[in-house]
mmCIF file of C-alpha atoms and ligand atoms in Angstrom:
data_model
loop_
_atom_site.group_PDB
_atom_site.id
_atom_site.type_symbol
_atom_site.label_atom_id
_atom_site.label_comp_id
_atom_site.label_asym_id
_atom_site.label_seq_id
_atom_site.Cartn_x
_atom_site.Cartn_y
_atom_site.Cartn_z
ATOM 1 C CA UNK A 1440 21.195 27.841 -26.789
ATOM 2 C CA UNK A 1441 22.363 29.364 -30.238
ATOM 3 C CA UNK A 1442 26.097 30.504 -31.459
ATOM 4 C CA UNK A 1443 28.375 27.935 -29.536
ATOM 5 C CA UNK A 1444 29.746 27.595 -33.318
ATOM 6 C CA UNK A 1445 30.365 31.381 -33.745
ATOM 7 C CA UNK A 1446 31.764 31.900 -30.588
ATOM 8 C CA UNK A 1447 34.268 29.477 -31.231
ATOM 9 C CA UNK A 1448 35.308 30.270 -35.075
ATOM 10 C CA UNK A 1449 35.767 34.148 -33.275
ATOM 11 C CA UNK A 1450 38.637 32.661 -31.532
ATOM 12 C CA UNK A 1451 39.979 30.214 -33.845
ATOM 13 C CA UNK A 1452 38.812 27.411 -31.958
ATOM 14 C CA UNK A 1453 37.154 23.903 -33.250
ATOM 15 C CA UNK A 1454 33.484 24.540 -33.097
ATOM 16 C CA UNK A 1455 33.582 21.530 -30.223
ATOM 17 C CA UNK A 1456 35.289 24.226 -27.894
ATOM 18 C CA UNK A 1457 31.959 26.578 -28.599
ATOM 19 C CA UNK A 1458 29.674 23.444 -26.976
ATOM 20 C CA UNK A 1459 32.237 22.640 -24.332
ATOM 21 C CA UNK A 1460 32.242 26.790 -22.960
ATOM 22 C CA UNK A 1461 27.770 26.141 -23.575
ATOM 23 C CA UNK A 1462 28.391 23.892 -20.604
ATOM 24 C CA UNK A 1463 29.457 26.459 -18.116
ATOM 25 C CA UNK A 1464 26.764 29.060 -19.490
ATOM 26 C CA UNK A 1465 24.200 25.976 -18.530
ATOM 27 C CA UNK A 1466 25.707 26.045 -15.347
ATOM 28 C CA UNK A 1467 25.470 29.530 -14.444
ATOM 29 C CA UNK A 1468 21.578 30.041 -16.067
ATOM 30 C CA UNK A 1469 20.992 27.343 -13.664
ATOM 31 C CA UNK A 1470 22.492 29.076 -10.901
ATOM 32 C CA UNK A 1471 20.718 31.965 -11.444
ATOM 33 C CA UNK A 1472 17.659 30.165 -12.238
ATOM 34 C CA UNK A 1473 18.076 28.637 -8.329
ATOM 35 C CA UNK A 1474 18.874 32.415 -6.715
ATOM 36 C CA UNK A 1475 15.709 34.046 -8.517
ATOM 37 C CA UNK A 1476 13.014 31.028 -7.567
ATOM 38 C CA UNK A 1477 12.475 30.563 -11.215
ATOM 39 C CA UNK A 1478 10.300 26.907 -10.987
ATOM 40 C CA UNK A 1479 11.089 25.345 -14.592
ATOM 41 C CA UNK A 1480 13.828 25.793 -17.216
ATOM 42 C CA UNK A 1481 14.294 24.192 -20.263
ATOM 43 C CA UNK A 1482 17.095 24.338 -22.755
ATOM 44 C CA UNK A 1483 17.015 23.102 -26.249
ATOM 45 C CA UNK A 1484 20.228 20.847 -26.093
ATOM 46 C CA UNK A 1485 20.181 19.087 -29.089
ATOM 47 C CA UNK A 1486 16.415 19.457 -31.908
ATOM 48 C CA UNK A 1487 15.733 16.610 -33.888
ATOM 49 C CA UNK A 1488 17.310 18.170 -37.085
ATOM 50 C CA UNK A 1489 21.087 18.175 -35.309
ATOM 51 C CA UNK A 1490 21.509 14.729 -36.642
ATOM 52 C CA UNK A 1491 22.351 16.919 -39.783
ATOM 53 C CA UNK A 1492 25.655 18.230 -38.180
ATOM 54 C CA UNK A 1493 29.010 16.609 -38.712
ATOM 55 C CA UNK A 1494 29.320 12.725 -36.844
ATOM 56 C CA UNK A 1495 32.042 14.106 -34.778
ATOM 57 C CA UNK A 1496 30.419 17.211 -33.477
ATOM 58 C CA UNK A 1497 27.034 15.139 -33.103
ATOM 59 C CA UNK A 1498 29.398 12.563 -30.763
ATOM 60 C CA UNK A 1499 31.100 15.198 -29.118
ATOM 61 C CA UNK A 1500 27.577 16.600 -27.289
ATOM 62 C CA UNK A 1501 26.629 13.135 -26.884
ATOM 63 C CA UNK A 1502 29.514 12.479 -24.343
ATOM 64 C CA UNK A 1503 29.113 16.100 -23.109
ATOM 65 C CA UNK A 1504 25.542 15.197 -21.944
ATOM 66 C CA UNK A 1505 26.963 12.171 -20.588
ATOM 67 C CA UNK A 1506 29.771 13.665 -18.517
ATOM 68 C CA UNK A 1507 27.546 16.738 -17.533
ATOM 69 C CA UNK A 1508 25.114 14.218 -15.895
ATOM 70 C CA UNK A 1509 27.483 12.327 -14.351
ATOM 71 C CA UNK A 1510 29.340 15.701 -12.906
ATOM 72 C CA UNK A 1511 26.358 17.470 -11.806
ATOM 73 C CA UNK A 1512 23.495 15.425 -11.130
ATOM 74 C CA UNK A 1513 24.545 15.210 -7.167
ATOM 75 C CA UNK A 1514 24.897 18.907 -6.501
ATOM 76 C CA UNK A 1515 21.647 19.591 -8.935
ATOM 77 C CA UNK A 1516 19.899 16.845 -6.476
ATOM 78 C CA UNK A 1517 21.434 18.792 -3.572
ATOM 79 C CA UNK A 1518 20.037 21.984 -4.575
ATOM 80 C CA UNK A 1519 16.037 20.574 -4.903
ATOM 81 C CA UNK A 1520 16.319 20.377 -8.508
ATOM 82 C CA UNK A 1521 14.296 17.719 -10.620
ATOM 83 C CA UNK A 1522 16.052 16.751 -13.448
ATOM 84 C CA UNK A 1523 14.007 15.395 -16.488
ATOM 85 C CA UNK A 1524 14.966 15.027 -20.055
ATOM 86 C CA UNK A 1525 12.053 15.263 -23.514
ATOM 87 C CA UNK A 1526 12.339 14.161 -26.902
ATOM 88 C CA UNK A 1527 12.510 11.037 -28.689
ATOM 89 C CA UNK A 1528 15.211 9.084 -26.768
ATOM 90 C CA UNK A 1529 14.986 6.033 -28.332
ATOM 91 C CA UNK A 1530 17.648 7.034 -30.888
ATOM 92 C CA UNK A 1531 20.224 7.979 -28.184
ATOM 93 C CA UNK A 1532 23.190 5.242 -26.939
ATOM 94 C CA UNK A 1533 22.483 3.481 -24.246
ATOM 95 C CA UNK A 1534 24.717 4.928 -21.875
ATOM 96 C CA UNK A 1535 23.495 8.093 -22.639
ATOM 97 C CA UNK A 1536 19.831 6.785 -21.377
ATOM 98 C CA UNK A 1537 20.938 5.030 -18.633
ATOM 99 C CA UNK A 1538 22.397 8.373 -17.269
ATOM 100 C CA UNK A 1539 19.303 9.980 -17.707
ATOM 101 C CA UNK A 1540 17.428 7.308 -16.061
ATOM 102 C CA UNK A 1541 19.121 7.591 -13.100
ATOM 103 C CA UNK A 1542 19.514 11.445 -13.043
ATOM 104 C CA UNK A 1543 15.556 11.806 -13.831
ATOM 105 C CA UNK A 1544 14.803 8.312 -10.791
ATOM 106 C CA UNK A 1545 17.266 10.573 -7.911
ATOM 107 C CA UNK A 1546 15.800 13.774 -8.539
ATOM 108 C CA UNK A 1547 11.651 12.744 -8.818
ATOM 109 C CA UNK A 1548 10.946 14.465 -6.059
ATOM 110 C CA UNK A 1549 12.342 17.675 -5.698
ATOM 111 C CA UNK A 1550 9.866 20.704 -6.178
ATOM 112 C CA UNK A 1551 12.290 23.860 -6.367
ATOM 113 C CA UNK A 1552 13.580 23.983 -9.895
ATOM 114 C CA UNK A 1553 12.197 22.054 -13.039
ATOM 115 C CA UNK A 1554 15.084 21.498 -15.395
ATOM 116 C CA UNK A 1555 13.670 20.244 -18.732
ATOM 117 C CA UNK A 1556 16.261 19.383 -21.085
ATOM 118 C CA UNK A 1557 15.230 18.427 -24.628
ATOM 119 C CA UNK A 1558 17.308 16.173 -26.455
ATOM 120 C CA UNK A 1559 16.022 15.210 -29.543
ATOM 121 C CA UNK A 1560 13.257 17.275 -29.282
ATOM 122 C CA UNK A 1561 10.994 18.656 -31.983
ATOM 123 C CA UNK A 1562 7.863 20.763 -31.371
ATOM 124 C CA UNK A 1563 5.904 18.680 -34.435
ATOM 125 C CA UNK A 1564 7.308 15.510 -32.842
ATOM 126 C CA UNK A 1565 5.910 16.334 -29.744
ATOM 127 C CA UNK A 1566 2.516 16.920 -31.565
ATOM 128 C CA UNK A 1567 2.170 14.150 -33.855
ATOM 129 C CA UNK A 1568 3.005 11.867 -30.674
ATOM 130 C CA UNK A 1569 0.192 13.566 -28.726
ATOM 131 C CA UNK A 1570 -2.343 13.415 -31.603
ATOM 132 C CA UNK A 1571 -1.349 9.726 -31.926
ATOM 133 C CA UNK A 1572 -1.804 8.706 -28.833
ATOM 134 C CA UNK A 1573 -5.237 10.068 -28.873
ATOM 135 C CA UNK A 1574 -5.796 8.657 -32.335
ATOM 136 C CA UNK A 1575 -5.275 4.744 -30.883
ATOM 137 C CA UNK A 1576 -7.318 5.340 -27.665
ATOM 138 C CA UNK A 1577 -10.149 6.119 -30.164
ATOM 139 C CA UNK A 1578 -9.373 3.419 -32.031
ATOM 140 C CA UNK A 1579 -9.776 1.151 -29.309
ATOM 141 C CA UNK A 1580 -12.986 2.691 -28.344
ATOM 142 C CA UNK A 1581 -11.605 3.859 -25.371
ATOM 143 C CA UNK A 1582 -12.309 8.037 -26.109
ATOM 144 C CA UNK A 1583 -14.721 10.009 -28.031
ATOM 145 C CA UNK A 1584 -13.322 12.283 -30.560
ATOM 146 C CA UNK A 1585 -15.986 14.621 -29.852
ATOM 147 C CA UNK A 1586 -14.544 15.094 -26.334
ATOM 148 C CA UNK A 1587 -10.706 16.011 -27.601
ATOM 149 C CA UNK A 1588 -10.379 19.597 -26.728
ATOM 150 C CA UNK A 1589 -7.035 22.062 -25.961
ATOM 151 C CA UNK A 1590 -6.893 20.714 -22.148
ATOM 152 C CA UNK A 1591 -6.678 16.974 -22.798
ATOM 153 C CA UNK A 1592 -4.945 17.002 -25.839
ATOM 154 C CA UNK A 1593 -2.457 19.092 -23.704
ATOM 155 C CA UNK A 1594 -2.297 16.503 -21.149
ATOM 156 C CA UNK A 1595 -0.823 13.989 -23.876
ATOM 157 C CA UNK A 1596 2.046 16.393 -24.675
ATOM 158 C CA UNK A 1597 6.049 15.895 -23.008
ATOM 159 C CA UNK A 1598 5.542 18.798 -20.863
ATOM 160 C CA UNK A 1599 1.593 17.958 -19.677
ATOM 161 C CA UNK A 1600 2.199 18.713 -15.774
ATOM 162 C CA UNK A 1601 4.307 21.792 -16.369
ATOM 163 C CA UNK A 1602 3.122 25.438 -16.510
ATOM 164 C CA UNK A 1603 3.486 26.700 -20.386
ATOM 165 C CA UNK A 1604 6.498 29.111 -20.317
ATOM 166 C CA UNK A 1605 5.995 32.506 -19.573
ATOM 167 C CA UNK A 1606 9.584 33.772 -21.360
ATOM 168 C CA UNK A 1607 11.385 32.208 -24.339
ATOM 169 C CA UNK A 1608 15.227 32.832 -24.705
ATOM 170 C CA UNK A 1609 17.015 32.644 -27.980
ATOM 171 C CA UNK A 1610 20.521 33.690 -28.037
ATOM 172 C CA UNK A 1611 22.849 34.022 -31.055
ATOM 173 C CA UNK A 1612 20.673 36.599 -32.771
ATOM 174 C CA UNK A 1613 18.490 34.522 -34.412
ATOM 175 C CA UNK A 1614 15.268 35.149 -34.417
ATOM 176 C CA UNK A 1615 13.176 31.886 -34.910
ATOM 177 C CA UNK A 1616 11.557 29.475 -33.003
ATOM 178 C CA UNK A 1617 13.663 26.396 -35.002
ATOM 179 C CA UNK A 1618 10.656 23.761 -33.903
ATOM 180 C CA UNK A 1619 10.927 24.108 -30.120
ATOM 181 C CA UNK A 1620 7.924 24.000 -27.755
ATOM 182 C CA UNK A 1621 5.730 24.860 -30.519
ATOM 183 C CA UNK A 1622 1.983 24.431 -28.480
ATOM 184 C CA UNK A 1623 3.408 25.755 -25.257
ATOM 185 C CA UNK A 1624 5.132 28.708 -26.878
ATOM 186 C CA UNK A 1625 1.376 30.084 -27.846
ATOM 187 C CA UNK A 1626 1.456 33.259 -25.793
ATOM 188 C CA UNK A 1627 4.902 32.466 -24.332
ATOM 189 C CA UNK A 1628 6.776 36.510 -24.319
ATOM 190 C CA UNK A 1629 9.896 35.955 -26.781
ATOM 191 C CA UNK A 1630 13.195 37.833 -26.192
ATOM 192 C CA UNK A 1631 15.866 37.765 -28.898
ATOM 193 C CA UNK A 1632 19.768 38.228 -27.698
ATOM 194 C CA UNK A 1633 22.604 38.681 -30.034
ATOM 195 C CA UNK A 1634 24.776 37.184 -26.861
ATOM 196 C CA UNK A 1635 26.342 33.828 -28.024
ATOM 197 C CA UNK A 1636 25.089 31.166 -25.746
ATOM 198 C CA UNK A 1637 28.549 30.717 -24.224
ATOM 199 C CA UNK A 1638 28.889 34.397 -23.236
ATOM 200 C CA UNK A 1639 25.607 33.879 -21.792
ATOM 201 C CA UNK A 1640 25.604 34.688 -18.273
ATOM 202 C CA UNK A 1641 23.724 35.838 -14.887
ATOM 203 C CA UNK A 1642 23.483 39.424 -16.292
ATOM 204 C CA UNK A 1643 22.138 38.429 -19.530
ATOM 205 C CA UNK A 1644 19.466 36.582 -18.011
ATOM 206 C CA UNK A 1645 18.706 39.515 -15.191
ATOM 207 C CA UNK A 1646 18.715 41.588 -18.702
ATOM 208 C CA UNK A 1647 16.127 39.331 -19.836
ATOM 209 C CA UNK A 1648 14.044 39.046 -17.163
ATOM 210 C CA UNK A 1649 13.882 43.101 -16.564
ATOM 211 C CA UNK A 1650 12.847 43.511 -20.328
ATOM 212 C CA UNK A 1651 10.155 40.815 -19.538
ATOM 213 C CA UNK A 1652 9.084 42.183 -16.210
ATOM 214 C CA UNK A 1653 8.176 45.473 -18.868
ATOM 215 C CA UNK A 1654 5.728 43.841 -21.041
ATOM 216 C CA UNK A 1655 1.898 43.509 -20.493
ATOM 217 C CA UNK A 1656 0.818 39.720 -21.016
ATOM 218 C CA UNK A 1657 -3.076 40.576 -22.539
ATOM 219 C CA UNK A 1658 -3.739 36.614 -23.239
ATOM 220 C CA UNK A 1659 -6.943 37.900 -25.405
ATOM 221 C CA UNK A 1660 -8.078 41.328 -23.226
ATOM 222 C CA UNK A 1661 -7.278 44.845 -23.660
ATOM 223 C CA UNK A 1662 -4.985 46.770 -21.806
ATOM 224 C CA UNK A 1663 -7.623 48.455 -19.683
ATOM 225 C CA UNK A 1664 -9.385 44.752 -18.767
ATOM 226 C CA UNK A 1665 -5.886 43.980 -17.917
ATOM 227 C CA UNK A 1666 -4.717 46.601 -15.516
ATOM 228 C CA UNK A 1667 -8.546 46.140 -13.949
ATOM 229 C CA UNK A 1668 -8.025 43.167 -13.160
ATOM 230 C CA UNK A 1669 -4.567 43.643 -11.751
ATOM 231 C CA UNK A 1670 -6.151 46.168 -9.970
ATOM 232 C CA UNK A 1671 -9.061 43.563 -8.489
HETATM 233 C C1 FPP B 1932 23.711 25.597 -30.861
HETATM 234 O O1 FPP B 1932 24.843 26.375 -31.220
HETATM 235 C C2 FPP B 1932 24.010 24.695 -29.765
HETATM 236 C C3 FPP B 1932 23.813 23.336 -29.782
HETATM 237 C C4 FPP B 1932 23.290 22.612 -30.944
HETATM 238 C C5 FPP B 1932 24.178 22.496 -28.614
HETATM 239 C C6 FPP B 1932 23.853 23.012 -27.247
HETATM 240 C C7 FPP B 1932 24.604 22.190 -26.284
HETATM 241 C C8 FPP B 1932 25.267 22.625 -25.187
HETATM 242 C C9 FPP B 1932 25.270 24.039 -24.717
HETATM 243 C C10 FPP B 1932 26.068 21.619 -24.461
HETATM 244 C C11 FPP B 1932 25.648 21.038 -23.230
HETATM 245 C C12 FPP B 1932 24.247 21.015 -22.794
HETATM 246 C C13 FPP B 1932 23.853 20.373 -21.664
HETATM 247 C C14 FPP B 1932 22.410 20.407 -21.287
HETATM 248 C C15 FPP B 1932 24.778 19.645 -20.794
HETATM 249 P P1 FPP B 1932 25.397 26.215 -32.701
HETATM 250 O O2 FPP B 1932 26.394 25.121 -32.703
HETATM 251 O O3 FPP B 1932 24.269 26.081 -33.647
HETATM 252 O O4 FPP B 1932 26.121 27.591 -32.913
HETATM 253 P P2 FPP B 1932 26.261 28.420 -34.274
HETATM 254 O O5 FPP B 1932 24.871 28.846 -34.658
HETATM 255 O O6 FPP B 1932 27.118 29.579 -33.851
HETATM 256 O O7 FPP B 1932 26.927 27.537 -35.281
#
């Protein structure tokens, strides 16, 4: 969710303004997310390398995380969405992981929309963590190395019981990955948007997913094998 900074200096506005209009383009990608079945969504909130940013700015989408839980968890409960939040929360204020808590414990079992946020997320992070994990069950002598493969050191990653994305978004008009899902992302389609993420709206994403509905996902075949299969 890039160029909430930008789209505030455009219109002389504190770069705090830029984060507070992100909230309403969250709003809306959920929405649309809802009307167009989509099963899992997540948005890169705030990467492990935003601790850089000024201590005002860093506190300002610490309480907009706060009040966005406590506005919308209801109606996102309402509407069969499961709420869950990845990264390394441990650094974030208590009241901040309270919130969560309770937004992730209401919404456990609703099955029609998978909204991942990551908040103090970093694709190495999420990594390191897995290969550690591993690392001390060997240690322990409770796992083989031998039998470590892509499937179970998957299963030790934050997102282990969701499907690996089929579309990555950046907006802003960057184009980088900036250390988000770095193993899911593997043969994840990536779409690039100038659109600053508060402009960000049901047409851009409809724009995204048309451009996305276009491309042939090969995973490792040729085109032909492809469209044979397709065909059955
Ligand atoms: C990047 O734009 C945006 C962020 C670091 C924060 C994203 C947060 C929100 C949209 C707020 C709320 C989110 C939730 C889930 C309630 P930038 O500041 O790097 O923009 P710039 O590149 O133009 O400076």
């Amino acid at each position: 969710m890039d160029g909430n900074g930008r789209w505030a200096k455009k219109r002389f506005l504190p770069r705090t303004a830029g984060h507070r209009a992100g909230v309403g383009a969250v709003r809306k990608t959920v929405e649309r997310c809802l009307a167009k079945g989509i099963k899992a969504l997540t948005l890169f909130a705030f990467s492990s390398e935003n601790w850089r940013r000024p201590p005002q700015e860093v506190s300002l989408l610490m309480e907009l995380f706060v009040a966005s839980l406590e506005r919308e968890t209801a109606k996102l409960h309402e509407n069969g969405v499961r709420l869950r939040v990845i990264g390394d929360l441990s650094a974030l204020a208590p009241l901040l992981r309270e919130r969560i808590a309770a937004a992730e414990a209401l919404t456990r079992t609703n099955n029609r929309l998978n909204l991942i946020i990551a908040a103090n997320y970093g694709g190495r992070w999420d990594i390191v963590r897995a290969a550690r994990r591993l690392a001390e069950l060997v240690e322990r002598g409770e796992l083989s190395a031998a039998v470590i493969d892509a499937t179970l050191f998957q299963s030790h990653l934050a997102l282990a019981d969701v499907p690996e994305p089929d579309l990555f978004i950046r907006t802003g008009g960057e184009q980088r990955i900036s250390n988000f899902l770095l193993w899911q992302l593997a043969y994840t389609e990536l779409y690039f948007t100038p659109v600053l993420w508060p402009d960000f709206d049901e047409q851009s994403l409809d724009q995204a997913l048309e451009d996305y509905a276009g491309r042939q996902r090969r995973f490792g075949y040729t085109g032909e094998q492809v469209e044979s299969l397709l065909l059955g």
